[in-house]
PDB file of C-alpha atoms in Angstrom:
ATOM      1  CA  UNK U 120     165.928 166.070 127.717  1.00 88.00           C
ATOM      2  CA  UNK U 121     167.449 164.102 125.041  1.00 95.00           C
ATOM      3  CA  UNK U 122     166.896 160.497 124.664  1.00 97.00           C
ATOM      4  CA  UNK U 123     169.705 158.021 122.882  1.00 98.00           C
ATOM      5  CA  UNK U 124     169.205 155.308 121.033  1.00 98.00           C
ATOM      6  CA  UNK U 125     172.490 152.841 120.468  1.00 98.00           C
ATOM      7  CA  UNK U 126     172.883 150.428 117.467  1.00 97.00           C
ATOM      8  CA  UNK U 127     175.538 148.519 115.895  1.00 96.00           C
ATOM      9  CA  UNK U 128     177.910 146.320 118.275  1.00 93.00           C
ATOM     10  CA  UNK U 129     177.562 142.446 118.422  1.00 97.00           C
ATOM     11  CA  UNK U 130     180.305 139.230 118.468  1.00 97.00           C
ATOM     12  CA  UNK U 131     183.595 140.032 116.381  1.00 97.00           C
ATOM     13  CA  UNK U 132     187.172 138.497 116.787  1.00 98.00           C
ATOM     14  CA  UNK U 133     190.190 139.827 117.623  1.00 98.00           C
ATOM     15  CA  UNK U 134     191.882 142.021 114.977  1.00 98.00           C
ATOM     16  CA  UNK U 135     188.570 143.363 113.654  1.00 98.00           C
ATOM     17  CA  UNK U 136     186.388 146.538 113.418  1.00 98.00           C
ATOM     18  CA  UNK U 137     182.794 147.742 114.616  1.00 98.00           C
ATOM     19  CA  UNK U 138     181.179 151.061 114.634  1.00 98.00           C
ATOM     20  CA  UNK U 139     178.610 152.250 117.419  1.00 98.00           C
ATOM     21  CA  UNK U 140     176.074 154.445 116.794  1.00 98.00           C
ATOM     22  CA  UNK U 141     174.323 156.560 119.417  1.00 98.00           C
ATOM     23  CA  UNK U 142     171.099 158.391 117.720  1.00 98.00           C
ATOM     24  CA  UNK U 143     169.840 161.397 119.648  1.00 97.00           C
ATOM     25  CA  UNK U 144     166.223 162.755 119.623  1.00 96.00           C
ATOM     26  CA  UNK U 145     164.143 165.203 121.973  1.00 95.00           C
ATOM     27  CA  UNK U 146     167.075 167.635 122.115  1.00 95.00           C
ATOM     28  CA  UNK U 147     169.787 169.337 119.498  1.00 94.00           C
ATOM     29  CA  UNK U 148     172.784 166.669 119.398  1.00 94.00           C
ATOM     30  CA  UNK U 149     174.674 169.926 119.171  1.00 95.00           C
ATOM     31  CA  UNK U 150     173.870 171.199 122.992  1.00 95.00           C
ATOM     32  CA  UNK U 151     175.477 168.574 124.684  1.00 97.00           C
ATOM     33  CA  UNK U 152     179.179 166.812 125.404  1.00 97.00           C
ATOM     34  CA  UNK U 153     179.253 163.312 123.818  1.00 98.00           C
ATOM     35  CA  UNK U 154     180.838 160.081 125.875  1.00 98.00           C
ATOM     36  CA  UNK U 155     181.485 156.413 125.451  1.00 98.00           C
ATOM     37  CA  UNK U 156     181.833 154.197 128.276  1.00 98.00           C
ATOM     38  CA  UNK U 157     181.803 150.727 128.885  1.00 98.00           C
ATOM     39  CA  UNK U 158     181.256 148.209 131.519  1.00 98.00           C
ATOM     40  CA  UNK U 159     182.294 144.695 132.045  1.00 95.00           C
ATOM     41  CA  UNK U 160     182.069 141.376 134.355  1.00 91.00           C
ATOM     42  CA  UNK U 161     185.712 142.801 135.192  1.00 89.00           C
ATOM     43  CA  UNK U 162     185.390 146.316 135.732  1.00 90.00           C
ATOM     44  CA  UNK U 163     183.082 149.368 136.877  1.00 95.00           C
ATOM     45  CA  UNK U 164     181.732 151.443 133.932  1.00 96.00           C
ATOM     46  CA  UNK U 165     184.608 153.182 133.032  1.00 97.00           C
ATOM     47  CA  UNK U 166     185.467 155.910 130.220  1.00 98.00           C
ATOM     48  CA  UNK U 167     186.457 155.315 127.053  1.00 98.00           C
ATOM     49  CA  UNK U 168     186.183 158.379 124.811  1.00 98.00           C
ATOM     50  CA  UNK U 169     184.547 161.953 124.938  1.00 98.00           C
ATOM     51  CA  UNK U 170     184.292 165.015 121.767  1.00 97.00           C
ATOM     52  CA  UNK U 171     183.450 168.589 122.003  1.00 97.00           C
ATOM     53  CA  UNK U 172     179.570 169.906 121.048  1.00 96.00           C
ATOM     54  CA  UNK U 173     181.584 171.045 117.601  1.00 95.00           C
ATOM     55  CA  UNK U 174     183.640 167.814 117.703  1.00 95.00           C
ATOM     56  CA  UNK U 175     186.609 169.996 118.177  1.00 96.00           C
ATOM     57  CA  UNK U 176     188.313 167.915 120.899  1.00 96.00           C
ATOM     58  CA  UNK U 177     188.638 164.549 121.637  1.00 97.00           C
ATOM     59  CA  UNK U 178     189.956 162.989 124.468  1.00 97.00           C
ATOM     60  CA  UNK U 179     190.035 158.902 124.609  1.00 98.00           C
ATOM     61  CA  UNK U 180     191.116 156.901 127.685  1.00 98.00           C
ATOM     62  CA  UNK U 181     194.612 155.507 127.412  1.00 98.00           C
ATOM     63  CA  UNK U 182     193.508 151.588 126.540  1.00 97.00           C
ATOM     64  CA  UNK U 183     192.017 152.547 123.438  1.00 98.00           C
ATOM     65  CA  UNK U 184     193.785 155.390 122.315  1.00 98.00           C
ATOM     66  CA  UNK U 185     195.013 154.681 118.592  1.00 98.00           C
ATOM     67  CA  UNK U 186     192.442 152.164 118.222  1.00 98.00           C
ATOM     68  CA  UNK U 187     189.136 153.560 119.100  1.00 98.00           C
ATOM     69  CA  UNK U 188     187.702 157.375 117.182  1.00 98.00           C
ATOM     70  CA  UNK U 189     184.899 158.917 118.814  1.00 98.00           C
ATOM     71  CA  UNK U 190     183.001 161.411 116.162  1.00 98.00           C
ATOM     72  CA  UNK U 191     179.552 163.311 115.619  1.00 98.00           C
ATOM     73  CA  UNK U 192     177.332 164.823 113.306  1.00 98.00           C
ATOM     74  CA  UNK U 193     175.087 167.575 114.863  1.00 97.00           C
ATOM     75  CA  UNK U 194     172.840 167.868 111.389  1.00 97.00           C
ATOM     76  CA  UNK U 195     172.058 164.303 111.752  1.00 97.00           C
ATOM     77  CA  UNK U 196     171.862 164.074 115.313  1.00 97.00           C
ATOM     78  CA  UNK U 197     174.253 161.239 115.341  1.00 98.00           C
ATOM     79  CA  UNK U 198     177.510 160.021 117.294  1.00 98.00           C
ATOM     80  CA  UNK U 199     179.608 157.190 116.310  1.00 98.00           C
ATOM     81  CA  UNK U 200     182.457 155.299 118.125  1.00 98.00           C
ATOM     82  CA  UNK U 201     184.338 153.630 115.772  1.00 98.00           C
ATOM     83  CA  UNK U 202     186.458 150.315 117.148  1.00 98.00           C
ATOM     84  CA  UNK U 203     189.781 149.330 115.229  1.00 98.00           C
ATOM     85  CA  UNK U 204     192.058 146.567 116.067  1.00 98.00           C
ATOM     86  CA  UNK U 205     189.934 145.203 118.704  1.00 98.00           C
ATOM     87  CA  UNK U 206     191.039 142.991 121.450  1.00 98.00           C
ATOM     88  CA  UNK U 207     189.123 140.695 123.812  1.00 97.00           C
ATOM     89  CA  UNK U 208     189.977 142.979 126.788  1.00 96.00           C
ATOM     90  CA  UNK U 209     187.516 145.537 124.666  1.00 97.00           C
ATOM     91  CA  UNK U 210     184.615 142.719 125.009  1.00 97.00           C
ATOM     92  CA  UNK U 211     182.136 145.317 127.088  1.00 98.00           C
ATOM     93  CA  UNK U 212     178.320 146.981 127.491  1.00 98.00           C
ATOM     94  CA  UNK U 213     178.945 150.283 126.102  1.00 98.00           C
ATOM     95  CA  UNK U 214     177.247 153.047 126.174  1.00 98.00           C
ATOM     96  CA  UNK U 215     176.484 156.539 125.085  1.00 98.00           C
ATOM     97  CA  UNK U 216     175.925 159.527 126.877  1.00 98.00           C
ATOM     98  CA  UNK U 217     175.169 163.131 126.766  1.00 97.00           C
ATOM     99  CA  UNK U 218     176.708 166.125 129.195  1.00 95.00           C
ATOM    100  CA  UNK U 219     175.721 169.220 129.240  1.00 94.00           C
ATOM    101  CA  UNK U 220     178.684 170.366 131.714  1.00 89.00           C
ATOM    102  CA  UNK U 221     181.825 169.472 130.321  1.00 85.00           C
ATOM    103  CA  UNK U 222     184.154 166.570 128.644  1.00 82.00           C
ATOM    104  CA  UNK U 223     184.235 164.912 131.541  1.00 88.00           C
ATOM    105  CA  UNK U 224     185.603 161.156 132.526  1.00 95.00           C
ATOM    106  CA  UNK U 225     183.614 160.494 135.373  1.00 95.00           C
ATOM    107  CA  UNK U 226     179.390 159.143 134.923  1.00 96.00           C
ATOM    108  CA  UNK U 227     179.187 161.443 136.729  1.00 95.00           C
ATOM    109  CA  UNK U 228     178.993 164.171 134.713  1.00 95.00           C
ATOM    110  CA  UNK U 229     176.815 162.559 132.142  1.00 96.00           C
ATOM    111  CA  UNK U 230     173.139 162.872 132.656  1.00 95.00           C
ATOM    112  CA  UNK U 231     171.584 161.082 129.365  1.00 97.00           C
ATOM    113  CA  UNK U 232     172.665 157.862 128.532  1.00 98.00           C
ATOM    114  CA  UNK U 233     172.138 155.260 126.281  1.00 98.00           C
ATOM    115  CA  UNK U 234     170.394 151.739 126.611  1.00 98.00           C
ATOM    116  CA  UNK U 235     174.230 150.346 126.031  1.00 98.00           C
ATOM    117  CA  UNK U 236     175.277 147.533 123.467  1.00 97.00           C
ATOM    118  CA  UNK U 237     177.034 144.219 124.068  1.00 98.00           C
ATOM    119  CA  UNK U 238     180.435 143.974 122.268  1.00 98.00           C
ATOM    120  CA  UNK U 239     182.133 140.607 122.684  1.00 98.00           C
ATOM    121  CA  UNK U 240     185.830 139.966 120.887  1.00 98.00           C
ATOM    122  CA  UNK U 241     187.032 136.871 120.873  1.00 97.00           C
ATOM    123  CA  UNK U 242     190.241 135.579 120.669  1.00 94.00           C
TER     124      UNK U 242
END
């Protein structure tokens, strides 16, 4: 089973830019379906972006599309969500998680996750 370990995140404003980092170990990055998500005060943990085991496809959810790039790098184990032109409706836990079944939207499908990170935007 692979294990995921999040970094970056923390208080920005609106307008700005942070990257997430989700660092895998126990497992090949490679084997598995990569996902963001996030959850707030507001709302149920909800989808946010998903990429391919070759990072072939990418598939975001419609709030952040344009904004928000999901990416990975199987040779260093590592996923990144990188957060452009962020807005205070983005201020969320998010999290990273691994699938082996497909690019799904639902938590479902994830099995792995993340210990999430706190982003708060301000206005």
């Amino acid at each position: 089973q692979v294990q995921l370990v999040q970094s970056g995140g923390g208080l920005v404003q609106a307008g700005d830019s942070l990257r997430l980092s989700c660092a895998a170990s126990g497992d090949t990055l490679g084997a598995y379906i990569m996902g963001w998500f996030r959850e707030s005060q507001r709302k149920e943990r909800e989808f946010v972006a998903t990429i391919t085991r070759e990072g072939y496809t990418t598939i975001y959810a419609d709030s952040v599309k344009g904004r928000f790039t999901i990416s990975r790098d199987n040779a260093r184990n590592t996923a990144w969500l990188d957060m452009n032109a962020l807005k205070p409706e983005d201020t969320a836990v998010y999290y990273c998680a691994a699938s082996t079944l497909w690019t799904g939207r639902s938590p479902s499908d994830y099995a792995n996750w993340g210990q999430g990170t706190q982003v708060t935007v301000s206005a």
